Tab-separated table of C-alpha atoms in Angstrom:
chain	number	residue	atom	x	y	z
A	1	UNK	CA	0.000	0.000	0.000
A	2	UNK	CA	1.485	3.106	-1.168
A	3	UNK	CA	1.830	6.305	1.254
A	4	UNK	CA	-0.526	9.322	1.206
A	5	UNK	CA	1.018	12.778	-0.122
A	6	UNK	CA	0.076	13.835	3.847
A	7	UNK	CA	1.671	10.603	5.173
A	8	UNK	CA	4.654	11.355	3.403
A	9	UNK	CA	4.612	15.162	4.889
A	10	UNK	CA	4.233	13.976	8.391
A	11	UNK	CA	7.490	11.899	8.267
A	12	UNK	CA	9.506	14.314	7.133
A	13	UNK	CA	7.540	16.791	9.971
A	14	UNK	CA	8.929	13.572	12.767
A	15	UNK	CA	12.248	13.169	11.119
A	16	UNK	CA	12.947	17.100	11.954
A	17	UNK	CA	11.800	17.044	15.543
A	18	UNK	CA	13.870	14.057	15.945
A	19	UNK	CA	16.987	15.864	15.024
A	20	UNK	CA	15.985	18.795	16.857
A	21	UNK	CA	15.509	16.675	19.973
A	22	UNK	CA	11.826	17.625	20.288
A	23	UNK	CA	9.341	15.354	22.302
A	24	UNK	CA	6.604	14.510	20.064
A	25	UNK	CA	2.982	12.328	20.292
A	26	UNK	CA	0.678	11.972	17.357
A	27	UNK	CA	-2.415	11.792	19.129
A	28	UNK	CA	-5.085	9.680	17.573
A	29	UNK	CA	-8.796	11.025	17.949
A	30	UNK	CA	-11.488	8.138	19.557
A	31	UNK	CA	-14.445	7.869	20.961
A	32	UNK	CA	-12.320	9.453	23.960
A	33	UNK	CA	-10.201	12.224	21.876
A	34	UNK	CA	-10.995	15.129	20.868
A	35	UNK	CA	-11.498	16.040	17.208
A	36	UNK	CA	-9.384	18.903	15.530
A	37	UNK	CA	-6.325	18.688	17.753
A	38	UNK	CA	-3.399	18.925	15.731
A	39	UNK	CA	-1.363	16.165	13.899
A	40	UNK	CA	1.395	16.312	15.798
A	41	UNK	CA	2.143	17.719	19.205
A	42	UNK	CA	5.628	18.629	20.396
A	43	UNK	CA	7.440	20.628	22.876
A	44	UNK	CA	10.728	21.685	21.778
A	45	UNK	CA	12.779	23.995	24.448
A	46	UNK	CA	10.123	24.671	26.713
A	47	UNK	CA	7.642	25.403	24.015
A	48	UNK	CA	4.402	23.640	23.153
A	49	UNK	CA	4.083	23.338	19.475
A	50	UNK	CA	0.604	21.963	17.905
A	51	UNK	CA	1.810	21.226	14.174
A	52	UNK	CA	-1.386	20.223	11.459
A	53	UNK	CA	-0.478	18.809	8.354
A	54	UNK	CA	-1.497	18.862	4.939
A	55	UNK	CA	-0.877	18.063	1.517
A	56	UNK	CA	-2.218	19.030	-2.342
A	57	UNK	CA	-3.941	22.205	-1.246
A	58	UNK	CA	-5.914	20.736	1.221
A	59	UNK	CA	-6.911	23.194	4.573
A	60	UNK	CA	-7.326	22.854	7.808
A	61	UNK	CA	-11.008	22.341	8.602
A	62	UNK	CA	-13.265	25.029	10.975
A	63	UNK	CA	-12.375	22.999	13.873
A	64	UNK	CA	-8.773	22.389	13.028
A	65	UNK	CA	-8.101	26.211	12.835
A	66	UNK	CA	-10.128	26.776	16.532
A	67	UNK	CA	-7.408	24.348	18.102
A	68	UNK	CA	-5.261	26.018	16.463
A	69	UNK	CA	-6.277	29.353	17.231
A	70	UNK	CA	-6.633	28.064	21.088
A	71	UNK	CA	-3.307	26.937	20.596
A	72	UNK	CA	-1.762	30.120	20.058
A	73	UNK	CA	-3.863	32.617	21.731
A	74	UNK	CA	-2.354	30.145	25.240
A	75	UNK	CA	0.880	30.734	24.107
A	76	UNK	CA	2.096	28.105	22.199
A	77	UNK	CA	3.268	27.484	18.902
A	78	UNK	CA	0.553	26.397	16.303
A	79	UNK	CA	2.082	25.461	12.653
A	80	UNK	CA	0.176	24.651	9.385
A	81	UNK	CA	2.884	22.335	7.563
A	82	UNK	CA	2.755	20.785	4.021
A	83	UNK	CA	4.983	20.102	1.484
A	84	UNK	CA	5.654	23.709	0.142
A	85	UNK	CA	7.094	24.636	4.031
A	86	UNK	CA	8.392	21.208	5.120
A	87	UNK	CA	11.735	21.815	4.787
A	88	UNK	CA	11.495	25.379	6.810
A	89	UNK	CA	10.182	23.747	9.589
A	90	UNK	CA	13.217	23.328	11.433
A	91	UNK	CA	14.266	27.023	11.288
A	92	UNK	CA	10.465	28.546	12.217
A	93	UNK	CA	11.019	25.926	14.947
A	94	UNK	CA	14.822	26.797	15.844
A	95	UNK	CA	12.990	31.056	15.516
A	96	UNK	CA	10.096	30.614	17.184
A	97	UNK	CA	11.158	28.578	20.305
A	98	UNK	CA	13.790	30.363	22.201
């Protein structure tokens, strides 16, 4: 089975917070989760950074863009990554969390 276009985004999103040294989870939504929390969330150098991914023009949905917003407007980091910012990730990271 081949990989999604987002699939493929979201390990090259892991393989930079590995060599960063970020902690990362990708939570998965349940029964028990809650719906629109981001892809990925990591804290990197005392930061906590919700990243959502996408691929081919897709957005983030109503919900996605609350957490998000919720995100950010607590303090943390939110990040909207696909494959045309992928490989600035580790430098908005490296800007934004110090």
């Amino acid at each position: 089975m081949a990989d999604t276009p987002e699939k493929k985004v979201k390990r090259k999103v892991l393989l930079v917070l590995a060599a960063i040294g970020a902690y990362y989870t990708m939570p998965v939504t349940s029964g028990y989760g809650n719906s629109g929390v981001p892809d990925i969330l990591c804290c990197y150098n005392g930061w906590f950074i919700g990243i959502e991914v996408k691929a081919n023009g897709n957005k983030p949905t109503r919900l996605q863009l609350s957490h998000m917003a919720e995100i950010k407007d607590k303090g943390g980091i939110a990040l909207l990554i696909d494959e045309t910012n992928v490989g600035t990730l580790k430098e908005v990271i490296l800007e934004k969390a110090i």
